[in-house]
């Protein structure tokens, strides 16, 4: 009986250290709303009834606010999920903005969301998510904008939360929302020379989020990366990105493998839609299941309950993934 009790205790300890089951869904970030069979299948299987869909970006050019890359829709985009309109706003859009412009921006964004939802018969829910890498210099105007958008739209306005905005919360402030989406990626710039994985370095993330449990907004959803890319470095040390490369793309007779995720081009030519010269280096960055599990186990100790939103829904990134 004593041995049985010890076994139960051991089993309990092991189960507590394991990854919990988190409801999940996806970000959809393409300009043309279009689903292939694999994407539709994976989305249908997602356990959260929403899909977070980028409608357009907002930037400022010549002193005027501009919607950028507004969505279009293909007939293949059919889903039972409710759509959460997601808008990316550049930080420069908010620099030096007046109170009148804050109101104009909120009205314009609300009207364009409504217009696109009606035009494409999209089943949008009662939430608008704003994605902005705001800073200490733009925080007050950004927070005014979030309040104004909520007032004008009558909807729940939520926003993304980047790692530095958690770590430096005294400088960047706490947004006036009830729910935030913690972006657990972009831990460094891919255009800087570094040995780290710029999409997600788990140790860097843990450092930034070491006090996440103290963050005053308690309703937190977690955005995790499943995307990949290749960083191309030329003879001058300049970098550029090629989207959706994976390690298997390095298996090319015209490449010399440097490591399991790096190669050197041996012959000039077109590769992955770009012209690469002999001597150019290719570094592939992708995210393993082990990295994602490590992040989830860490966050389970910091956040009570959370859904996961994987970035992003694309057959290149969802094939062979276990969600």
Tab-separated table of C-alpha atoms in Angstrom:
chain	number	residue	atom	x	y	z
A	1	UNK	CA	0.000	0.000	0.000
A	2	UNK	CA	2.885	2.334	0.897
A	3	UNK	CA	4.586	1.575	-2.459
A	4	UNK	CA	1.290	2.247	-4.254
A	5	UNK	CA	1.026	5.671	-2.588
A	6	UNK	CA	4.604	6.541	-3.604
A	7	UNK	CA	3.815	5.539	-7.209
A	8	UNK	CA	0.735	7.809	-7.220
A	9	UNK	CA	2.811	10.730	-5.940
A	10	UNK	CA	5.471	10.133	-8.606
A	11	UNK	CA	2.809	9.919	-11.314
A	12	UNK	CA	1.278	13.197	-10.105
A	13	UNK	CA	4.676	14.962	-10.158
A	14	UNK	CA	5.407	13.740	-13.684
A	15	UNK	CA	1.973	14.788	-14.973
A	16	UNK	CA	2.350	18.285	-13.466
A	17	UNK	CA	5.602	18.806	-15.324
A	18	UNK	CA	4.039	17.961	-18.670
A	19	UNK	CA	2.586	20.254	-21.267
A	20	UNK	CA	-1.076	21.086	-20.732
A	21	UNK	CA	-3.585	20.885	-23.524
A	22	UNK	CA	-4.108	24.411	-24.877
A	23	UNK	CA	-6.904	25.286	-27.330
A	24	UNK	CA	-5.333	26.655	-30.511
A	25	UNK	CA	-5.985	28.425	-33.783
A	26	UNK	CA	-4.034	30.449	-36.354
A	27	UNK	CA	-3.142	33.840	-37.698
A	28	UNK	CA	-3.935	34.224	-41.393
A	29	UNK	CA	-1.544	36.826	-42.801
A	30	UNK	CA	-1.809	36.698	-46.603
A	31	UNK	CA	-3.190	39.627	-48.604
A	32	UNK	CA	-5.374	37.385	-50.760
A	33	UNK	CA	-7.729	35.288	-48.620
A	34	UNK	CA	-7.337	31.844	-50.128
A	35	UNK	CA	-7.246	28.374	-48.561
A	36	UNK	CA	-5.810	25.245	-50.132
A	37	UNK	CA	-7.013	21.795	-49.007
A	38	UNK	CA	-4.282	21.343	-46.392
A	39	UNK	CA	-4.848	24.796	-44.871
A	40	UNK	CA	-8.622	24.288	-44.741
A	41	UNK	CA	-8.222	20.865	-43.120
A	42	UNK	CA	-5.820	22.164	-40.453
A	43	UNK	CA	-8.014	25.202	-39.747
A	44	UNK	CA	-11.147	23.052	-39.434
A	45	UNK	CA	-9.346	20.894	-36.847
A	46	UNK	CA	-8.314	23.896	-34.712
A	47	UNK	CA	-10.030	23.881	-31.319
A	48	UNK	CA	-10.582	27.664	-31.021
A	49	UNK	CA	-13.610	28.909	-33.030
A	50	UNK	CA	-11.764	31.975	-34.395
A	51	UNK	CA	-9.143	32.715	-37.017
A	52	UNK	CA	-7.147	35.940	-36.624
A	53	UNK	CA	-7.108	37.479	-40.078
A	54	UNK	CA	-4.982	40.410	-41.175
A	55	UNK	CA	-7.258	42.880	-43.022
A	56	UNK	CA	-4.683	45.578	-43.881
A	57	UNK	CA	-1.711	47.531	-42.552
A	58	UNK	CA	-1.717	51.237	-41.728
A	59	UNK	CA	1.257	53.494	-42.457
A	60	UNK	CA	1.882	57.202	-42.877
A	61	UNK	CA	3.254	58.584	-46.160
A	62	UNK	CA	3.568	62.268	-46.995
A	63	UNK	CA	1.857	63.131	-43.727
A	64	UNK	CA	-1.245	61.093	-44.661
A	65	UNK	CA	-2.535	57.853	-43.208
A	66	UNK	CA	-2.583	55.069	-45.795
A	67	UNK	CA	-4.107	51.585	-45.727
A	68	UNK	CA	-1.514	49.196	-47.148
A	69	UNK	CA	-2.080	45.791	-48.789
A	70	UNK	CA	-5.837	45.634	-48.149
A	71	UNK	CA	-7.227	42.102	-48.366
A	72	UNK	CA	-8.879	40.581	-51.396
A	73	UNK	CA	-10.817	37.303	-51.284
A	74	UNK	CA	-10.782	34.153	-53.371
A	75	UNK	CA	-13.834	31.876	-53.595
A	76	UNK	CA	-11.804	29.115	-51.919
A	77	UNK	CA	-11.772	31.041	-48.625
A	78	UNK	CA	-14.624	29.270	-46.843
A	79	UNK	CA	-14.497	28.604	-43.103
A	80	UNK	CA	-16.872	28.020	-40.204
A	81	UNK	CA	-14.509	29.938	-37.926
A	82	UNK	CA	-15.438	33.446	-36.868
A	83	UNK	CA	-12.946	35.982	-38.187
A	84	UNK	CA	-11.137	38.381	-35.874
A	85	UNK	CA	-10.021	41.387	-37.986
A	86	UNK	CA	-6.366	42.112	-37.223
A	87	UNK	CA	-4.757	45.416	-38.227
A	88	UNK	CA	-1.023	46.140	-38.196
A	89	UNK	CA	-0.135	49.793	-37.530
A	90	UNK	CA	3.436	51.038	-37.960
A	91	UNK	CA	4.899	52.918	-35.021
A	92	UNK	CA	5.704	55.902	-37.271
A	93	UNK	CA	1.980	56.304	-37.970
A	94	UNK	CA	1.569	57.417	-34.361
A	95	UNK	CA	4.501	59.842	-34.178
A	96	UNK	CA	3.311	63.416	-33.620
A	97	UNK	CA	-0.347	62.476	-34.103
A	98	UNK	CA	-2.985	65.012	-32.950
A	99	UNK	CA	-6.165	64.220	-31.006
A	100	UNK	CA	-8.207	64.972	-34.127
A	101	UNK	CA	-6.038	62.562	-36.152
A	102	UNK	CA	-6.468	59.866	-33.479
A	103	UNK	CA	-10.246	60.098	-33.976
A	104	UNK	CA	-9.905	60.133	-37.773
A	105	UNK	CA	-7.615	57.082	-37.694
A	106	UNK	CA	-10.005	55.121	-35.461
A	107	UNK	CA	-13.009	56.007	-37.654
A	108	UNK	CA	-11.164	55.139	-40.883
A	109	UNK	CA	-9.978	51.764	-39.593
A	110	UNK	CA	-13.449	50.849	-38.281
A	111	UNK	CA	-15.142	51.815	-41.565
A	112	UNK	CA	-12.642	49.910	-43.726
A	113	UNK	CA	-13.039	46.772	-41.596
A	114	UNK	CA	-16.835	46.997	-41.946
A	115	UNK	CA	-16.591	47.636	-45.683
A	116	UNK	CA	-14.365	44.600	-46.329
A	117	UNK	CA	-16.444	42.346	-44.072
A	118	UNK	CA	-19.621	43.290	-45.980
A	119	UNK	CA	-17.978	43.171	-49.421
A	120	UNK	CA	-16.626	39.645	-48.877
A	121	UNK	CA	-19.453	38.362	-46.626
A	122	UNK	CA	-17.026	37.630	-43.801
A	123	UNK	CA	-18.362	36.368	-40.491
A	124	UNK	CA	-16.467	38.705	-38.152
A	125	UNK	CA	-16.874	38.492	-34.389
A	126	UNK	CA	-17.028	41.242	-31.784
A	127	UNK	CA	-13.265	41.794	-31.519
A	128	UNK	CA	-10.710	43.926	-33.348
A	129	UNK	CA	-7.065	43.118	-32.725
A	130	UNK	CA	-4.452	45.843	-33.230
A	131	UNK	CA	-0.835	44.877	-33.821
A	132	UNK	CA	1.637	47.696	-33.165
A	133	UNK	CA	5.218	47.783	-31.890
A	134	UNK	CA	4.548	50.916	-29.868
A	135	UNK	CA	7.328	52.590	-27.872
A	136	UNK	CA	7.653	54.911	-24.869
A	137	UNK	CA	7.405	57.859	-27.287
A	138	UNK	CA	4.137	56.769	-28.906
A	139	UNK	CA	2.436	54.953	-26.028
A	140	UNK	CA	0.111	57.766	-24.873
A	141	UNK	CA	-1.255	58.439	-28.359
A	142	UNK	CA	-1.507	54.722	-29.118
A	143	UNK	CA	-3.473	54.119	-25.916
A	144	UNK	CA	-5.802	57.038	-26.795
A	145	UNK	CA	-6.318	55.447	-30.212
A	146	UNK	CA	-7.224	52.060	-28.670
A	147	UNK	CA	-9.841	53.725	-26.448
A	148	UNK	CA	-11.203	55.747	-29.371
A	149	UNK	CA	-11.479	52.672	-31.611
A	150	UNK	CA	-13.396	50.865	-28.871
A	151	UNK	CA	-15.768	53.834	-28.484
A	152	UNK	CA	-16.384	54.225	-32.232
A	153	UNK	CA	-16.673	50.531	-33.123
A	154	UNK	CA	-18.523	49.350	-30.028
A	155	UNK	CA	-16.358	46.235	-30.180
A	156	UNK	CA	-13.816	44.681	-27.842
A	157	UNK	CA	-10.436	46.083	-28.854
A	158	UNK	CA	-7.411	43.927	-28.024
A	159	UNK	CA	-3.745	44.302	-28.911
A	160	UNK	CA	-0.517	42.413	-29.356
A	161	UNK	CA	2.213	42.544	-26.734
A	162	UNK	CA	5.854	42.207	-27.704
A	163	UNK	CA	8.565	40.847	-25.441
A	164	UNK	CA	10.260	44.209	-24.831
A	165	UNK	CA	6.887	45.722	-23.896
A	166	UNK	CA	6.674	43.193	-21.065
A	167	UNK	CA	10.249	43.650	-19.879
A	168	UNK	CA	10.135	47.469	-20.116
A	169	UNK	CA	6.519	47.928	-19.000
A	170	UNK	CA	7.346	51.007	-16.903
A	171	UNK	CA	8.577	52.809	-20.029
A	172	UNK	CA	6.152	51.421	-22.612
A	173	UNK	CA	3.110	51.413	-20.336
A	174	UNK	CA	0.146	49.065	-19.981
A	175	UNK	CA	-2.386	49.257	-22.851
A	176	UNK	CA	-6.038	50.044	-21.942
A	177	UNK	CA	-7.390	46.648	-23.040
A	178	UNK	CA	-8.782	43.616	-21.235
A	179	UNK	CA	-6.839	41.064	-23.277
A	180	UNK	CA	-3.388	40.967	-24.893
A	181	UNK	CA	-1.697	38.574	-27.315
A	182	UNK	CA	1.871	37.793	-26.276
A	183	UNK	CA	4.067	37.506	-29.375
A	184	UNK	CA	6.631	34.819	-28.603
A	185	UNK	CA	8.813	35.369	-31.642
A	186	UNK	CA	11.111	37.923	-33.306
A	187	UNK	CA	13.571	37.624	-30.425
A	188	UNK	CA	16.220	39.428	-32.511
A	189	UNK	CA	16.703	40.926	-35.977
A	190	UNK	CA	17.423	38.444	-38.792
A	191	UNK	CA	19.484	41.146	-40.509
A	192	UNK	CA	22.111	41.258	-37.759
A	193	UNK	CA	25.064	38.876	-37.726
A	194	UNK	CA	24.296	36.416	-34.954
A	195	UNK	CA	24.520	32.730	-34.108
A	196	UNK	CA	21.092	32.875	-32.473
A	197	UNK	CA	17.822	31.904	-34.151
A	198	UNK	CA	16.229	35.318	-34.779
A	199	UNK	CA	12.696	33.885	-35.001
A	200	UNK	CA	12.844	32.338	-31.554
A	201	UNK	CA	15.714	31.992	-29.127
A	202	UNK	CA	14.139	30.361	-26.067
A	203	UNK	CA	16.757	31.648	-23.600
A	204	UNK	CA	16.258	35.235	-24.823
A	205	UNK	CA	12.480	34.815	-24.518
A	206	UNK	CA	12.791	33.480	-20.949
A	207	UNK	CA	14.965	36.436	-20.018
A	208	UNK	CA	12.434	38.959	-21.372
A	209	UNK	CA	9.498	37.181	-19.714
A	210	UNK	CA	11.120	36.353	-16.367
A	211	UNK	CA	8.556	38.570	-14.578
A	212	UNK	CA	5.587	37.850	-16.868
A	213	UNK	CA	3.510	36.749	-13.868
A	214	UNK	CA	3.633	40.368	-12.607
A	215	UNK	CA	2.116	41.799	-15.788
A	216	UNK	CA	-1.120	43.573	-14.725
A	217	UNK	CA	-3.296	42.334	-17.630
A	218	UNK	CA	-4.142	38.749	-16.734
A	219	UNK	CA	-6.105	37.724	-19.828
A	220	UNK	CA	-3.238	36.664	-22.079
A	221	UNK	CA	-3.266	34.565	-25.249
A	222	UNK	CA	0.023	33.300	-26.681
A	223	UNK	CA	1.187	33.659	-30.295
A	224	UNK	CA	3.787	31.050	-31.284
A	225	UNK	CA	5.829	30.850	-34.489
A	226	UNK	CA	5.681	27.999	-36.967
A	227	UNK	CA	7.125	29.956	-39.914
A	228	UNK	CA	10.615	29.662	-41.361
A	229	UNK	CA	12.914	31.566	-43.681
A	230	UNK	CA	16.372	31.663	-45.174
A	231	UNK	CA	18.823	34.484	-44.443
A	232	UNK	CA	21.041	35.141	-47.468
A	233	UNK	CA	24.392	36.852	-46.849
A	234	UNK	CA	26.353	38.289	-49.792
A	235	UNK	CA	30.090	39.042	-50.143
A	236	UNK	CA	29.664	42.444	-48.441
A	237	UNK	CA	27.926	40.957	-45.404
A	238	UNK	CA	24.519	42.354	-46.431
A	239	UNK	CA	21.488	40.202	-45.628
A	240	UNK	CA	18.127	39.508	-47.213
A	241	UNK	CA	15.308	37.127	-46.393
A	242	UNK	CA	13.722	34.428	-48.503
A	243	UNK	CA	10.442	33.270	-46.990
A	244	UNK	CA	9.534	29.659	-46.140
A	245	UNK	CA	12.915	27.958	-46.644
A	246	UNK	CA	13.590	24.826	-44.633
A	247	UNK	CA	16.660	22.677	-43.970
A	248	UNK	CA	15.684	20.257	-46.726
A	249	UNK	CA	16.018	23.115	-49.254
A	250	UNK	CA	19.759	23.070	-48.570
A	251	UNK	CA	20.042	19.591	-50.118
A	252	UNK	CA	21.194	20.899	-53.494
A	253	UNK	CA	24.251	19.733	-55.496
A	254	UNK	CA	25.082	23.417	-56.101
A	255	UNK	CA	25.338	24.070	-52.349
A	256	UNK	CA	28.078	23.084	-49.913
A	257	UNK	CA	26.694	22.262	-46.474
A	258	UNK	CA	28.406	24.194	-43.656
A	259	UNK	CA	26.119	22.822	-40.920
A	260	UNK	CA	22.683	21.199	-40.746
A	261	UNK	CA	21.071	24.643	-41.282
A	262	UNK	CA	23.751	26.526	-43.264
A	263	UNK	CA	25.162	26.232	-46.773
A	264	UNK	CA	27.358	28.080	-49.261
A	265	UNK	CA	26.370	28.582	-52.900
A	266	UNK	CA	28.871	26.880	-55.263
A	267	UNK	CA	27.386	28.023	-58.566
A	268	UNK	CA	25.704	31.269	-59.720
A	269	UNK	CA	22.013	30.822	-60.509
A	270	UNK	CA	18.367	31.284	-59.605
A	271	UNK	CA	17.426	29.606	-56.347
A	272	UNK	CA	14.057	30.003	-54.563
A	273	UNK	CA	13.123	32.787	-56.990
A	274	UNK	CA	16.260	34.867	-56.336
A	275	UNK	CA	19.568	35.118	-58.176
A	276	UNK	CA	22.369	34.017	-55.852
A	277	UNK	CA	26.079	34.252	-56.628
A	278	UNK	CA	28.781	31.732	-55.861
A	279	UNK	CA	30.044	32.298	-52.315
A	280	UNK	CA	26.714	33.585	-50.933
A	281	UNK	CA	25.789	31.976	-47.604
A	282	UNK	CA	22.327	30.632	-46.718
A	283	UNK	CA	21.205	30.220	-43.115
A	284	UNK	CA	17.844	28.548	-42.540
A	285	UNK	CA	15.864	29.394	-39.421
A	286	UNK	CA	12.910	27.231	-38.486
A	287	UNK	CA	11.181	26.249	-35.257
A	288	UNK	CA	11.249	22.755	-33.771
A	289	UNK	CA	8.540	21.063	-31.709
A	290	UNK	CA	11.040	20.954	-28.825
A	291	UNK	CA	11.400	24.755	-28.860
A	292	UNK	CA	7.629	25.270	-28.847
A	293	UNK	CA	7.170	22.760	-26.009
A	294	UNK	CA	9.923	24.475	-24.002
A	295	UNK	CA	8.168	27.857	-24.386
A	296	UNK	CA	4.745	26.428	-23.489
A	297	UNK	CA	6.073	24.682	-20.343
A	298	UNK	CA	7.778	27.929	-19.294
A	299	UNK	CA	4.644	30.032	-19.869
A	300	UNK	CA	2.423	27.585	-17.968
A	301	UNK	CA	4.273	28.714	-14.834
A	302	UNK	CA	3.684	32.403	-15.678
A	303	UNK	CA	0.155	32.550	-17.132
A	304	UNK	CA	-2.844	30.764	-15.612
A	305	UNK	CA	-4.644	29.669	-18.765
A	306	UNK	CA	-4.027	30.544	-22.380
A	307	UNK	CA	-4.995	29.708	-25.918
A	308	UNK	CA	-2.328	29.437	-28.602
A	309	UNK	CA	-2.441	31.258	-31.924
A	310	UNK	CA	0.112	29.866	-34.364
A	311	UNK	CA	1.721	32.278	-36.798
A	312	UNK	CA	0.925	31.572	-39.507
A	313	UNK	CA	-1.588	29.456	-41.447
A	314	UNK	CA	0.218	28.398	-44.611
A	315	UNK	CA	0.536	24.891	-46.059
A	316	UNK	CA	4.330	25.417	-46.168
A	317	UNK	CA	4.342	25.735	-42.370
A	318	UNK	CA	1.528	23.419	-41.209
A	319	UNK	CA	2.508	20.268	-43.104
A	320	UNK	CA	3.816	17.553	-40.728
A	321	UNK	CA	3.122	19.730	-37.663
A	322	UNK	CA	1.332	18.243	-34.656
A	323	UNK	CA	-1.017	20.790	-33.111
